[in-house]
C-alpha positions as MATLAB code, in Angstrom:
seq = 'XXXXXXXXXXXXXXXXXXXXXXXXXXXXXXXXXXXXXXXXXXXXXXXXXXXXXXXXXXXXXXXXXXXXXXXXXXXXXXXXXXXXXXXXXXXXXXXXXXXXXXXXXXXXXXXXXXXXXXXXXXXXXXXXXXXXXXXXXXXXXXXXXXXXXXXXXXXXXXXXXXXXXXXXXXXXXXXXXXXXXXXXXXXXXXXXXXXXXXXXXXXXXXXXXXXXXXXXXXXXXXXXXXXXXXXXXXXXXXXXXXXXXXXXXXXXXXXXXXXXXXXXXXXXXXXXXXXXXXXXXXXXXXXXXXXXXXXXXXXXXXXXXXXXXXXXXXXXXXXXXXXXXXXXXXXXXXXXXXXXXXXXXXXXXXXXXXXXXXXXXXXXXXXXXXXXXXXXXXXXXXXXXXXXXXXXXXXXXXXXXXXXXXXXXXXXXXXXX';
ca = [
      36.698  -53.895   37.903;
      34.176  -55.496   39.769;
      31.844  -58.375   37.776;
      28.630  -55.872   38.531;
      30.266  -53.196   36.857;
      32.027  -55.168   33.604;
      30.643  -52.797   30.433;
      29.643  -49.544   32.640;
      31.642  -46.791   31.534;
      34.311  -45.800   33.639;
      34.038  -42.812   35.404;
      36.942  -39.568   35.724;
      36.895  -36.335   37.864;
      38.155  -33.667   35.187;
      36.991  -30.751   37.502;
      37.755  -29.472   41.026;
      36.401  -26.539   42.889;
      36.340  -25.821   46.887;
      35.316  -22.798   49.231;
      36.751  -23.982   52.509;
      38.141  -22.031   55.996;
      41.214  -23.599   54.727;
      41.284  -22.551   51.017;
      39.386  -21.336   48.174;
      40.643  -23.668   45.461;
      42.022  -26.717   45.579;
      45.653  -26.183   45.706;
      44.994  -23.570   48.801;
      43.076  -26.211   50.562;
      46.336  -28.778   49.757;
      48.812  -26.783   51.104;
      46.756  -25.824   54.544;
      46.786  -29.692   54.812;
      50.209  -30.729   53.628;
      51.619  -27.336   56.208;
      49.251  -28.677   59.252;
      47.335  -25.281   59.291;
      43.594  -25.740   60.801;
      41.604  -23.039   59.944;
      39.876  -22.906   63.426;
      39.640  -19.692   64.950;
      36.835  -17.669   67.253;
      33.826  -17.201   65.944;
      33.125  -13.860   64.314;
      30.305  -13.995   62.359;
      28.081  -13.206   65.304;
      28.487  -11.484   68.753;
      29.435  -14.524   70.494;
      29.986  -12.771   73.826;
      28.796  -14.889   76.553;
      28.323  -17.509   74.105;
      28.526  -21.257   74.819;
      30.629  -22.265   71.658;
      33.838  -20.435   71.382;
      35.020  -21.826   67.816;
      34.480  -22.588   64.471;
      35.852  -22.473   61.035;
      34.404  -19.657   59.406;
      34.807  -18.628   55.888;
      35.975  -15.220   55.869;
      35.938  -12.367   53.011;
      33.637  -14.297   51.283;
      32.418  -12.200   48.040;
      30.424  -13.895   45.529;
      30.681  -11.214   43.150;
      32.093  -11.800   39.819;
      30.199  -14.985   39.916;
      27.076  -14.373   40.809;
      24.917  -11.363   39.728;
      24.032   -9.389   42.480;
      20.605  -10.448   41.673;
      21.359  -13.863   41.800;
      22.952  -13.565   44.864;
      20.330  -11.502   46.848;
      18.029  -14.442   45.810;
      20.704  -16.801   47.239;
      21.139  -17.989   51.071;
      25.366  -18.478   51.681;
      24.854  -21.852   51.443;
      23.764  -22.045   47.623;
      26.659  -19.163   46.875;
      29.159  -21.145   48.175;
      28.235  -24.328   46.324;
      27.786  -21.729   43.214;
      31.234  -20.589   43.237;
      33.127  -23.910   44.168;
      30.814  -25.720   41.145;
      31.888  -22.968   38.891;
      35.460  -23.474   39.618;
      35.124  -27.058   38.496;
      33.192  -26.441   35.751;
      36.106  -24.074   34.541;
      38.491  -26.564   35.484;
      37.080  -28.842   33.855;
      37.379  -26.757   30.492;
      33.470  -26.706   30.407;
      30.818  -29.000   30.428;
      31.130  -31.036   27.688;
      28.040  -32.233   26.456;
      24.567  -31.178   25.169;
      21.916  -29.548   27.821;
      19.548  -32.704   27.751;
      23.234  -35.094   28.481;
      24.027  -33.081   31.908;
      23.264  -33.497   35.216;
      23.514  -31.709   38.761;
      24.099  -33.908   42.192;
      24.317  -31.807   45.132;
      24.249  -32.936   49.182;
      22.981  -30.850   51.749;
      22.262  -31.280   55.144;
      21.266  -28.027   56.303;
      20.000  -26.157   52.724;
      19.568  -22.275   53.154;
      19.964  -22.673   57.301;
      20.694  -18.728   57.753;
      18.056  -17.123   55.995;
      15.758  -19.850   58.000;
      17.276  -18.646   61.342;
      16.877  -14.812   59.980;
      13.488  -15.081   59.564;
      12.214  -16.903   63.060;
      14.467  -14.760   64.759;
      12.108  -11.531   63.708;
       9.233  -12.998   65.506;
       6.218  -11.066   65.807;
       3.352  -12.445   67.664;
       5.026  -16.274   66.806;
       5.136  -15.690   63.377;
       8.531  -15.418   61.511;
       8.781  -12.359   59.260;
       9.763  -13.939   55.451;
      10.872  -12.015   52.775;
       9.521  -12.986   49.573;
      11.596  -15.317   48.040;
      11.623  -17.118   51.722;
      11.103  -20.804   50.472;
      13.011  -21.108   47.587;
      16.266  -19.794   49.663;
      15.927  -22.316   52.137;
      15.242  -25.409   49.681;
      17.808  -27.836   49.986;
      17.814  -27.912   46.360;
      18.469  -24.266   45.754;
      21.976  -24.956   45.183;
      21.662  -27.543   42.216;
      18.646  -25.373   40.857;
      20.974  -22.421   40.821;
      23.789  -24.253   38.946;
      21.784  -25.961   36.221;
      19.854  -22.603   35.557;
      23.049  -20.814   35.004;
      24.689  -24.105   33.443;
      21.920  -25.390   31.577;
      22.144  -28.252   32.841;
      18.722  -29.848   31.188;
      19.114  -33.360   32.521;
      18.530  -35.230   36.332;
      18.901  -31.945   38.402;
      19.193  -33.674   42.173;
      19.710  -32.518   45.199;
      20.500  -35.494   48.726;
      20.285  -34.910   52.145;
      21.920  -37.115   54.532;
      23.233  -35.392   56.933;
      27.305  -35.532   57.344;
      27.315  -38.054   54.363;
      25.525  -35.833   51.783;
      28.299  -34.799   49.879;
      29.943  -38.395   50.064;
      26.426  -39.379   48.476;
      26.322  -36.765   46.018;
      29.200  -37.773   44.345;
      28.765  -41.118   44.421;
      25.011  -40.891   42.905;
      26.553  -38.655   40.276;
      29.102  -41.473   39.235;
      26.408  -43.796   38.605;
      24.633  -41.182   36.671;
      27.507  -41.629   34.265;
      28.128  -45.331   35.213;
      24.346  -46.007   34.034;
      24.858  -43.914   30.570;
      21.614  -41.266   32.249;
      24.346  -38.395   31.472;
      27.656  -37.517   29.985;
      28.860  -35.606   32.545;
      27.807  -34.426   36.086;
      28.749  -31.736   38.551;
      28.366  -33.093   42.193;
      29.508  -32.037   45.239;
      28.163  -30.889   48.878;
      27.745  -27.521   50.450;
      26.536  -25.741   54.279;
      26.583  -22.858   55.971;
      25.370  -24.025   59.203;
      27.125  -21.299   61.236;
      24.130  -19.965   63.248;
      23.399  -19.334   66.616;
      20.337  -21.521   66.701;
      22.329  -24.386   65.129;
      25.632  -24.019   66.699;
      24.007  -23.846   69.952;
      21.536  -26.947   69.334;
      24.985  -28.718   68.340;
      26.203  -27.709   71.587;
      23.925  -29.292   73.963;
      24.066  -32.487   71.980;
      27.865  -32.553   72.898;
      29.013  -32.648   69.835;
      30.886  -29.746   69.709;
      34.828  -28.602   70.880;
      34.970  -26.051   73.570;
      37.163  -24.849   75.982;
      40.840  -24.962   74.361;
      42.956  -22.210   74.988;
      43.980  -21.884   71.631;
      41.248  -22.324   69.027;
      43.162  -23.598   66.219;
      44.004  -26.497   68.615;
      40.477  -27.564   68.812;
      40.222  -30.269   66.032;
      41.577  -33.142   67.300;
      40.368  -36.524   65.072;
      41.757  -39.508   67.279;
      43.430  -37.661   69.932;
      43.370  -38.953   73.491;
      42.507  -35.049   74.358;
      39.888  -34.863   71.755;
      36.579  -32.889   72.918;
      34.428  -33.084   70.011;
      34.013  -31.422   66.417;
      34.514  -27.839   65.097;
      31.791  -26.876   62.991;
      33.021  -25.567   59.902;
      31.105  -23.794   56.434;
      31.670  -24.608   53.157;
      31.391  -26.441   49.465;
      33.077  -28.685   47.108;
      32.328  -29.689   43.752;
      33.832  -32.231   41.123;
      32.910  -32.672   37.297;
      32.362  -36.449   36.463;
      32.674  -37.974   33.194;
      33.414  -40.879   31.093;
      37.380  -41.959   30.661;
      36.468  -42.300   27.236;
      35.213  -38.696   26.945;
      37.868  -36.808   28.839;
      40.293  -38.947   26.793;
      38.658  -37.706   23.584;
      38.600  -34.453   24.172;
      42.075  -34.541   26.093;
      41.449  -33.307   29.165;
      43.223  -33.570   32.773;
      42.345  -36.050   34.948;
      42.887  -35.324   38.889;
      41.665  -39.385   39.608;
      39.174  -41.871   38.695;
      36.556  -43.187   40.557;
      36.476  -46.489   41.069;
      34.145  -47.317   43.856;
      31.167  -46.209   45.828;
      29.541  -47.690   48.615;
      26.395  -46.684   50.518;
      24.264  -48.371   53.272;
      22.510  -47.426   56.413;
      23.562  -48.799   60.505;
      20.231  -49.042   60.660;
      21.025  -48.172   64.851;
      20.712  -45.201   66.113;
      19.461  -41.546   65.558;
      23.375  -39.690   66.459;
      25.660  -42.524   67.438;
      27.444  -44.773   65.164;
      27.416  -48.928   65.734;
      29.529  -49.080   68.693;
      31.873  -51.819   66.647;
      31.652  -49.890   63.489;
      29.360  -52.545   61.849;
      27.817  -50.198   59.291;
      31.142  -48.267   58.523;
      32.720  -51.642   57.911;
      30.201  -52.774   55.440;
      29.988  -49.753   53.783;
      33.461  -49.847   53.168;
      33.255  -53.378   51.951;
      31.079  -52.735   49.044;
      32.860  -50.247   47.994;
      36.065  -52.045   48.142;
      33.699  -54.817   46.192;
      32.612  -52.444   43.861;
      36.147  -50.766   42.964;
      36.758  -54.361   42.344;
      39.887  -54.221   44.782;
      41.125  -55.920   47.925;
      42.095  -54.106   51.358;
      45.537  -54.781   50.798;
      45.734  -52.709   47.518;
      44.214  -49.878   49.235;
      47.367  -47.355   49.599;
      45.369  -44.679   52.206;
      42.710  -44.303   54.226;
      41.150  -40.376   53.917;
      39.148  -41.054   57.201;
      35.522  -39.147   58.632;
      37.303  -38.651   61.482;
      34.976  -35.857   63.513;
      36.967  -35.632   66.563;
      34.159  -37.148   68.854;
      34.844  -39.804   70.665;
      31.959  -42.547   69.449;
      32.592  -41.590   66.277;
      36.427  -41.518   66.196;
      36.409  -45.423   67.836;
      33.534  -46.633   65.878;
      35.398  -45.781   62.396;
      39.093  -46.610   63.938;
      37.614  -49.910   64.982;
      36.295  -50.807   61.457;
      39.477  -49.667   59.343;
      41.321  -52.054   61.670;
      38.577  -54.838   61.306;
      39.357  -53.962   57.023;
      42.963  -53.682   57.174;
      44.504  -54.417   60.095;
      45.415  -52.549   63.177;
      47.843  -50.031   62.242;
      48.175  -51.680   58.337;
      46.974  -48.437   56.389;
      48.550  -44.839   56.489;
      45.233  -42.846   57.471;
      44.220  -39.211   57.587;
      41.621  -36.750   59.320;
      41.444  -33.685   57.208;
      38.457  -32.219   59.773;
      41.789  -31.652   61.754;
      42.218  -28.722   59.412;
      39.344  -28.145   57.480;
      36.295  -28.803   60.428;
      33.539  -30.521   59.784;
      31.721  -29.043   57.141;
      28.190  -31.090   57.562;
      27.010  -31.737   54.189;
      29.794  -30.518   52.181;
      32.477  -32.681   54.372;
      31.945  -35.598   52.551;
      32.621  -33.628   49.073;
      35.681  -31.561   50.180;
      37.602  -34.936   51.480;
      36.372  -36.628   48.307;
      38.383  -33.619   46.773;
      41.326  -34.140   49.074;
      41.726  -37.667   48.261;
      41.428  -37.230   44.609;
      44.743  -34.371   45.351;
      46.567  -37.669   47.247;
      45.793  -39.758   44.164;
      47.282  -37.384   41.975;
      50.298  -35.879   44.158;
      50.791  -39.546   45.724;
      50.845  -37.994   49.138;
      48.887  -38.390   52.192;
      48.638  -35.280   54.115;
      49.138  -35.176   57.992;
      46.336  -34.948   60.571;
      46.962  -31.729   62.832;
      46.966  -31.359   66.142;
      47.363  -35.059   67.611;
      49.211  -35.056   69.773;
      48.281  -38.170   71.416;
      46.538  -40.916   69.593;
      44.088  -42.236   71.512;
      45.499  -45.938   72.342;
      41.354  -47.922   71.575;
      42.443  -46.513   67.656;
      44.780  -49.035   66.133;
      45.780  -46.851   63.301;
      48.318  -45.616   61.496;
      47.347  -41.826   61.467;
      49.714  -39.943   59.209;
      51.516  -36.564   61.320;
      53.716  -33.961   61.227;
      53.962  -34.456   57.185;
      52.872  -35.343   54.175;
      53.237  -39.024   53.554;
      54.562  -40.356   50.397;
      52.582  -43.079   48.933;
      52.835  -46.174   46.194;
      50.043  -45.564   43.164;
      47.173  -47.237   44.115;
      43.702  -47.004   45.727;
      42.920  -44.138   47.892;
      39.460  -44.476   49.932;
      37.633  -41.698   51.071;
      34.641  -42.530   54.196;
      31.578  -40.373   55.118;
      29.302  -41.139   58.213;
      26.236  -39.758   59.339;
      23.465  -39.335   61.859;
      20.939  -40.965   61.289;
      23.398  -43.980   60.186;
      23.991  -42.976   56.405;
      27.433  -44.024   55.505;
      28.873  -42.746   52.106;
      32.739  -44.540   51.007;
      34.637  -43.458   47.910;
      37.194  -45.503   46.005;
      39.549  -42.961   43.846;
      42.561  -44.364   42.071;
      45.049  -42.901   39.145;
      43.774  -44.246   35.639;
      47.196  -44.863   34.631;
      48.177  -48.497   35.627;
      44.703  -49.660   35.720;
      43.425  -52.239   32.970;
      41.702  -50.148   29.854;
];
């Protein structure tokens, strides 16, 4: 434990819940990972005839019934049902939320907040002026999501919602372990969540040339550090963890998927869209929360990486886990390969994914390289699931706009209580 952090209370993730393209709980989500099995695929949410983007990864049979009222969910863009569902899955389990209203918090990370019905209502135009319905603004609040949760929750402590782009859900979860760290709650529910599947959007994301196009088959289109890499696939979705003390879950014996050791968070301070050409702010960020966990590089055991599947983005954070570790010193993994990049609930689902490699002691494989692209010196785990030594996993998140979110997970056992 680092010096900063001797006497903070150490925090534990007790509960897991996920809505991805690739899965629906956590265990779903593992084995689409562990089996190589991207959840790419045309889009269908919209007629995309004639459209520019061909792919995405779209949830699909989504059905927020059974937990959401159906008044609660008319009142609720996709975005703020899917964080719903995947924060009620941790809450459950979690085995609850245990501690008094006034001791529990909310964290979530958005980038995009209630995007669709936004996009609904400036699409029905009139004379330039959108056609609302009613309850308009607070559906596309970023904060919808977190007020939805601690309504239902009562959740009667900090109720927050971030917004940092890609690294929102890295953030969240991080600002909701020093929520407990700092003794403001007993136990938080953080996480990320988007739905930014919308023609507006996907097409803005388009011209920026950010996103994949043009492979023959779609599945094939998320390619983190391939040499034939074209960009990202833009993906919906939501993750959510429950965060408490060691001490409490302990007490009250319940299951603990990893600890969280270590959060870092800084800016590039460079550009609006493109990362530090030599990975400067990734590599600091990374540093302090290596400093903060208290542990070296060489202890770290894996590398959960941002990995997009553009190409500044892919060499910026390749070149800074090699400045860390060493080239080609650290088994490393691109879950985007698989899942897509979520926006503001990426950061949250692979904080999810790395707690499942903490407690498994696997590193799953990155799909679809086929080709690593010879500027990344790293050891990018393929084909299958890598077994690894207990120890350290870190998870990375990085933005436009330059936010960079890192996680430090680890097992509790073997660790100095």
């Amino acid at each position: 434990m680092s010096a900063a952090r001797v006497g903070a209370a150490r925090v534990v993730i007790t509960g897991m819940g996920v809505r991805t393209a690739a899965g629906d709980t956590p265990d779903a989500l593992w084995a689409a990972l562990a089996e190589s099995r991207p959840a790419a695929g045309p889009v269908r949410s919209f007629d995309a005839t004639g459209f520019p983007v061909d792919v995405a990864c779209e949830i699909t049979g989504f059905d927020p019934a059974g937990y959401l009222t159906p008044k609660q969910a008319a009142r609720a863009d996709r975005s703020a049902q899917l964080a719903f569902c995947a924060a009620a899955d941790a809450i459950t389990d979690a085995g609850g939320l245990a501690a008094e209203s006034g001791r529990r918090a909310v964290v979530t990370g958005t980038a995009h907040g209630g995007l669709r019905t936004l996009e609904q209502a400036l699409l029905r135009q009139v004379d330039g002026v959108g056609r609302p319905r009613a309850l308009y603004t607070p559906m596309v609040m970023s904060n919808a999501g977190a007020a939805l949760i601690s309504m239902v929750y009562g959740i009667g402590g900090p109720s927050l919602t971030l917004s940092t782009a890609c690294a929102s859900g890295g953030h969240a979860v991080g600002e909701g372990a020093q929520l407990v760290r700092a003794g403001s709650a007993d136990v938080v529910v953080a996480g990320g969540h988007d739905a930014p599947l919308t023609p507006t959007n996907m097409v803005a994301m388009y011209r920026l040339g950010a996103l994949a196009t043009g492979f023959a088959d779609p599945a094939r289109s998320s390619r983190p550090f391939d040499a034939g890499r074209k960009g990202f696939v833009m993906a919906e979705g939501a993750a959510f963890v429950v965060l408490e003390s060691l001490e409490s879950a302990q007490a009250r014996g319940a299951r603990i998927h990893a600890e969280l050791i270590g959060y870092g968070r800084n800016s590039d301070a460079y550009h609006l869209t493109a990362p530090h050409p030599a990975g400067a702010g990734a590599l600091a960020c990374m540093t302090a929360a290596l400093a903060d966990a208290g542990v070296t590089a060489r202890e770290v055991v894996h590398v959960n990486a941002h990995g997009t599947g553009t190409e500044l983005n892919d060499l910026a954070e390749a070149r800074a886990v090699a400045e860390l570790f060493g080239p080609g010193e650290v088994p490393v993994t691109a879950p985007k390969s698989v899942t897509g990049h979520a926006i503001g609930g990426a950061g949250a689902i692979e904080a999810v994914v790395a707690a499942m490699s903490v407690a498994r002691g696997l590193a799953p494989p990155t799909a679809n390289l086929t080709e690593l692209d010879p500027r990344c010196e790293l050891d990018v785990v393929t084909d299958a699931p890598r077994k690894l030594p207990a120890g350290p996993v870190l998870s990375n998140s990085f933005a436009f706009g330059g936010h960079n979110a890192c996680l430090v997970l680890a097992p509790v056992e073997g660790r100095d209580l």
